[in-house]
PDB file of C-alpha atoms and ligand atoms in Angstrom:
ATOM      1  CA  UNK I   6     -67.384-163.825 -23.272  1.00 58.00           C
ATOM      2  CA  UNK I   7     -64.453-161.901 -24.644  1.00 70.00           C
ATOM      3  CA  UNK I   8     -61.428-163.728 -25.962  1.00 81.00           C
ATOM      4  CA  UNK I   9     -58.624-162.103 -23.989  1.00 87.00           C
ATOM      5  CA  UNK I  10     -55.805-164.151 -25.483  1.00 90.00           C
ATOM      6  CA  UNK I  11     -52.603-162.162 -25.215  1.00 93.00           C
ATOM      7  CA  UNK I  12     -53.241-160.631 -21.813  1.00 97.00           C
ATOM      8  CA  UNK I  13     -50.310-161.298 -19.515  1.00 97.00           C
ATOM      9  CA  UNK I  14     -51.306-160.988 -15.863  1.00 97.00           C
ATOM     10  CA  UNK I  15     -47.647-161.325 -14.805  1.00 98.00           C
ATOM     11  CA  UNK I  16     -46.405-158.244 -16.698  1.00 98.00           C
ATOM     12  CA  UNK I  17     -45.588-155.346 -14.373  1.00 98.00           C
ATOM     13  CA  UNK I  18     -46.339-151.730 -15.333  1.00 98.00           C
ATOM     14  CA  UNK I  19     -43.443-150.019 -17.133  1.00 98.00           C
ATOM     15  CA  UNK I  20     -43.529-147.149 -14.641  1.00 98.00           C
ATOM     16  CA  UNK I  21     -45.796-144.621 -12.941  1.00 98.00           C
ATOM     17  CA  UNK I  22     -46.119-142.331 -15.968  1.00 98.00           C
ATOM     18  CA  UNK I  23     -46.435-142.537 -19.745  1.00 98.00           C
ATOM     19  CA  UNK I  24     -43.209-144.115 -21.026  1.00 98.00           C
ATOM     20  CA  UNK I  25     -42.922-141.864 -24.094  1.00 98.00           C
ATOM     21  CA  UNK I  26     -43.951-138.654 -22.297  1.00 98.00           C
ATOM     22  CA  UNK I  27     -41.463-139.308 -19.507  1.00 98.00           C
ATOM     23  CA  UNK I  28     -38.746-139.684 -22.109  1.00 98.00           C
ATOM     24  CA  UNK I  29     -39.728-136.480 -23.923  1.00 98.00           C
ATOM     25  CA  UNK I  30     -40.609-134.379 -20.829  1.00 97.00           C
ATOM     26  CA  UNK I  31     -44.234-134.387 -21.937  1.00 98.00           C
ATOM     27  CA  UNK I  32     -47.426-134.507 -19.889  1.00 98.00           C
ATOM     28  CA  UNK I  33     -50.674-136.443 -19.989  1.00 98.00           C
ATOM     29  CA  UNK I  34     -54.278-136.375 -18.815  1.00 98.00           C
ATOM     30  CA  UNK I  35     -54.967-140.025 -17.969  1.00 98.00           C
ATOM     31  CA  UNK I  36     -52.847-143.159 -18.052  1.00 98.00           C
ATOM     32  CA  UNK I  37     -53.514-146.474 -19.777  1.00 98.00           C
ATOM     33  CA  UNK I  38     -51.766-149.786 -19.246  1.00 98.00           C
ATOM     34  CA  UNK I  39     -51.080-152.331 -21.951  1.00 98.00           C
ATOM     35  CA  UNK I  40     -52.482-155.637 -20.650  1.00 98.00           C
ATOM     36  CA  UNK I  41     -49.977-157.635 -22.678  1.00 98.00           C
ATOM     37  CA  UNK I  42     -46.576-156.092 -21.877  1.00 98.00           C
ATOM     38  CA  UNK I  43     -47.257-153.541 -19.132  1.00 98.00           C
ATOM     39  CA  UNK I  44     -46.418-150.475 -21.241  1.00 98.00           C
ATOM     40  CA  UNK I  45     -47.863-147.331 -19.655  1.00 98.00           C
ATOM     41  CA  UNK I  46     -49.111-144.796 -22.175  1.00 98.00           C
ATOM     42  CA  UNK I  47     -51.330-141.729 -22.181  1.00 98.00           C
ATOM     43  CA  UNK I  48     -55.007-141.564 -23.191  1.00 98.00           C
ATOM     44  CA  UNK I  49     -56.452-140.212 -26.430  1.00 98.00           C
ATOM     45  CA  UNK I  50     -57.303-136.863 -24.821  1.00 98.00           C
ATOM     46  CA  UNK I  51     -53.620-136.377 -23.993  1.00 98.00           C
ATOM     47  CA  UNK I  52     -51.362-134.534 -26.472  1.00 98.00           C
ATOM     48  CA  UNK I  53     -49.234-137.619 -27.148  1.00 98.00           C
ATOM     49  CA  UNK I  54     -51.925-140.348 -27.396  1.00 98.00           C
ATOM     50  CA  UNK I  55     -49.189-142.850 -26.679  1.00 98.00           C
ATOM     51  CA  UNK I  56     -51.411-145.739 -25.534  1.00 98.00           C
ATOM     52  CA  UNK I  57     -53.102-145.877 -28.929  1.00 98.00           C
ATOM     53  CA  UNK I  58     -49.720-145.423 -30.630  1.00 98.00           C
ATOM     54  CA  UNK I  59     -48.448-148.442 -28.684  1.00 98.00           C
ATOM     55  CA  UNK I  60     -51.340-150.538 -29.987  1.00 98.00           C
ATOM     56  CA  UNK I  61     -50.630-149.405 -33.566  1.00 98.00           C
ATOM     57  CA  UNK I  62     -46.945-150.289 -33.204  1.00 98.00           C
ATOM     58  CA  UNK I  63     -47.276-153.607 -31.418  1.00 98.00           C
ATOM     59  CA  UNK I  64     -50.781-154.944 -32.067  1.00 97.00           C
ATOM     60  CA  UNK I  65     -51.267-155.324 -28.307  1.00 98.00           C
ATOM     61  CA  UNK I  66     -55.033-154.886 -28.394  1.00 97.00           C
ATOM     62  CA  UNK I  67     -56.072-154.892 -24.727  1.00 98.00           C
ATOM     63  CA  UNK I  68     -55.597-151.892 -22.470  1.00 98.00           C
ATOM     64  CA  UNK I  69     -56.661-151.293 -18.886  1.00 98.00           C
ATOM     65  CA  UNK I  70     -57.092-147.931 -17.192  1.00 98.00           C
ATOM     66  CA  UNK I  71     -54.137-147.065 -14.935  1.00 98.00           C
ATOM     67  CA  UNK I  72     -56.116-144.473 -12.984  1.00 98.00           C
ATOM     68  CA  UNK I  73     -56.861-145.098  -9.267  1.00 98.00           C
ATOM     69  CA  UNK I  74     -60.224-146.793  -8.728  1.00 97.00           C
ATOM     70  CA  UNK I  75     -60.675-147.736 -12.395  1.00 97.00           C
ATOM     71  CA  UNK I  76     -60.379-151.316 -13.648  1.00 96.00           C
ATOM     72  CA  UNK I  77     -62.123-151.206 -17.035  1.00 97.00           C
ATOM     73  CA  UNK I  78     -60.550-152.742 -20.099  1.00 97.00           C
ATOM     74  CA  UNK I  79     -60.620-151.528 -23.688  1.00 97.00           C
ATOM     75  CA  UNK I  80     -60.189-153.649 -26.789  1.00 97.00           C
ATOM     76  CA  UNK I  81     -58.614-151.555 -29.565  1.00 97.00           C
ATOM     77  CA  UNK I  82     -59.585-154.108 -32.204  1.00 95.00           C
ATOM     78  CA  UNK I  83     -63.311-154.036 -31.505  1.00 95.00           C
ATOM     79  CA  UNK I  84     -63.326-150.528 -29.972  1.00 96.00           C
ATOM     80  CA  UNK I  85     -65.341-151.813 -27.033  1.00 96.00           C
ATOM     81  CA  UNK I  86     -65.132-152.067 -23.262  1.00 96.00           C
ATOM     82  CA  UNK I  87     -64.422-155.678 -22.266  1.00 95.00           C
ATOM     83  CA  UNK I  88     -63.964-157.755 -19.135  1.00 94.00           C
ATOM     84  CA  UNK I  89     -60.494-158.908 -18.203  1.00 95.00           C
ATOM     85  CA  UNK I  90     -58.492-160.466 -15.397  1.00 96.00           C
ATOM     86  CA  UNK I  91     -56.697-158.731 -12.548  1.00 97.00           C
ATOM     87  CA  UNK I  92     -53.176-157.711 -13.604  1.00 98.00           C
ATOM     88  CA  UNK I  93     -49.913-157.726 -11.635  1.00 98.00           C
ATOM     89  CA  UNK I  94     -49.757-154.889  -9.089  1.00 98.00           C
ATOM     90  CA  UNK I  95     -49.733-151.936  -8.921  1.00 98.00           C
ATOM     91  CA  UNK I  96     -53.117-151.578 -10.629  1.00 97.00           C
ATOM     92  CA  UNK I  97     -52.858-147.806 -10.941  1.00 98.00           C
ATOM     93  CA  UNK I  98     -50.521-144.824 -10.802  1.00 98.00           C
ATOM     94  CA  UNK I  99     -49.724-143.533  -7.278  1.00 97.00           C
ATOM     95  CA  UNK I 100     -52.775-141.818  -5.739  1.00 96.00           C
ATOM     96  CA  UNK I 101     -50.746-138.702  -5.007  1.00 96.00           C
ATOM     97  CA  UNK I 102     -49.759-138.239  -8.639  1.00 97.00           C
ATOM     98  CA  UNK I 103     -51.828-135.572 -10.371  1.00 97.00           C
ATOM     99  CA  UNK I 104     -54.090-135.842 -13.432  1.00 98.00           C
ATOM    100  CA  UNK I 105     -53.138-134.121 -15.603  1.00 98.00           C
ATOM    101  CA  UNK I 106     -49.598-135.007 -14.686  1.00 98.00           C
ATOM    102  CA  UNK I 107     -46.874-135.121 -13.866  1.00 97.00           C
ATOM    103  CA  UNK I 108     -46.748-132.122 -11.583  1.00 95.00           C
ATOM    104  CA  UNK I 109     -44.332-129.525 -12.927  1.00 96.00           C
ATOM    105  CA  UNK I 110     -44.673-130.485 -16.592  1.00 98.00           C
ATOM    106  CA  UNK I 111     -48.316-129.556 -17.142  1.00 98.00           C
ATOM    107  CA  UNK I 112     -48.642-126.178 -18.926  1.00 98.00           C
ATOM    108  CA  UNK I 113     -51.100-123.577 -17.600  1.00 97.00           C
ATOM    109  CA  UNK I 114     -53.224-123.805 -20.759  1.00 98.00           C
ATOM    110  CA  UNK I 115     -53.411-127.609 -20.714  1.00 98.00           C
ATOM    111  CA  UNK I 116     -57.196-127.653 -21.176  1.00 98.00           C
ATOM    112  CA  UNK I 117     -56.786-125.989 -24.588  1.00 97.00           C
ATOM    113  CA  UNK I 118     -54.251-128.605 -25.627  1.00 97.00           C
ATOM    114  CA  UNK I 119     -56.404-131.712 -25.092  1.00 98.00           C
ATOM    115  CA  UNK I 120     -57.734-133.763 -27.981  1.00 97.00           C
ATOM    116  CA  UNK I 121     -61.522-133.906 -28.107  1.00 89.00           C
TER     117      UNK I 121
HETATM  118 ZN1   ZN A  23     -47.694-140.027 -23.575  1.00 61.75          ZN
HETATM  119 ZN1   ZN A  24     -47.910-153.738 -25.022  1.00 61.75          ZN
END
């Protein structure tokens, strides 16, 4: 059983897109939600890798996917998938929002710009 101390099921998502990318007019592939404060960041394949950056800055170790239909958790400390509770809604970005997204900010050569 994973110790999920720190997860705050009452924290709402910070928005529908990566907080840092939205500020910098960037784009992302997939979205990740901090399970402690609700910060929305982008995945490690995205140019900005802002979800991992958020963990490095804050020490908030648990993240949940913010993609529709996905509810898996990741523990940055142990680098493992873990089980966690249901978080405050919404549990994902809007279904109509694209991945990569957001529409209009994704460059034509986005596939070449992903981290592997
Ligand atoms: Zn980002
Ligand atoms: Zn956080």
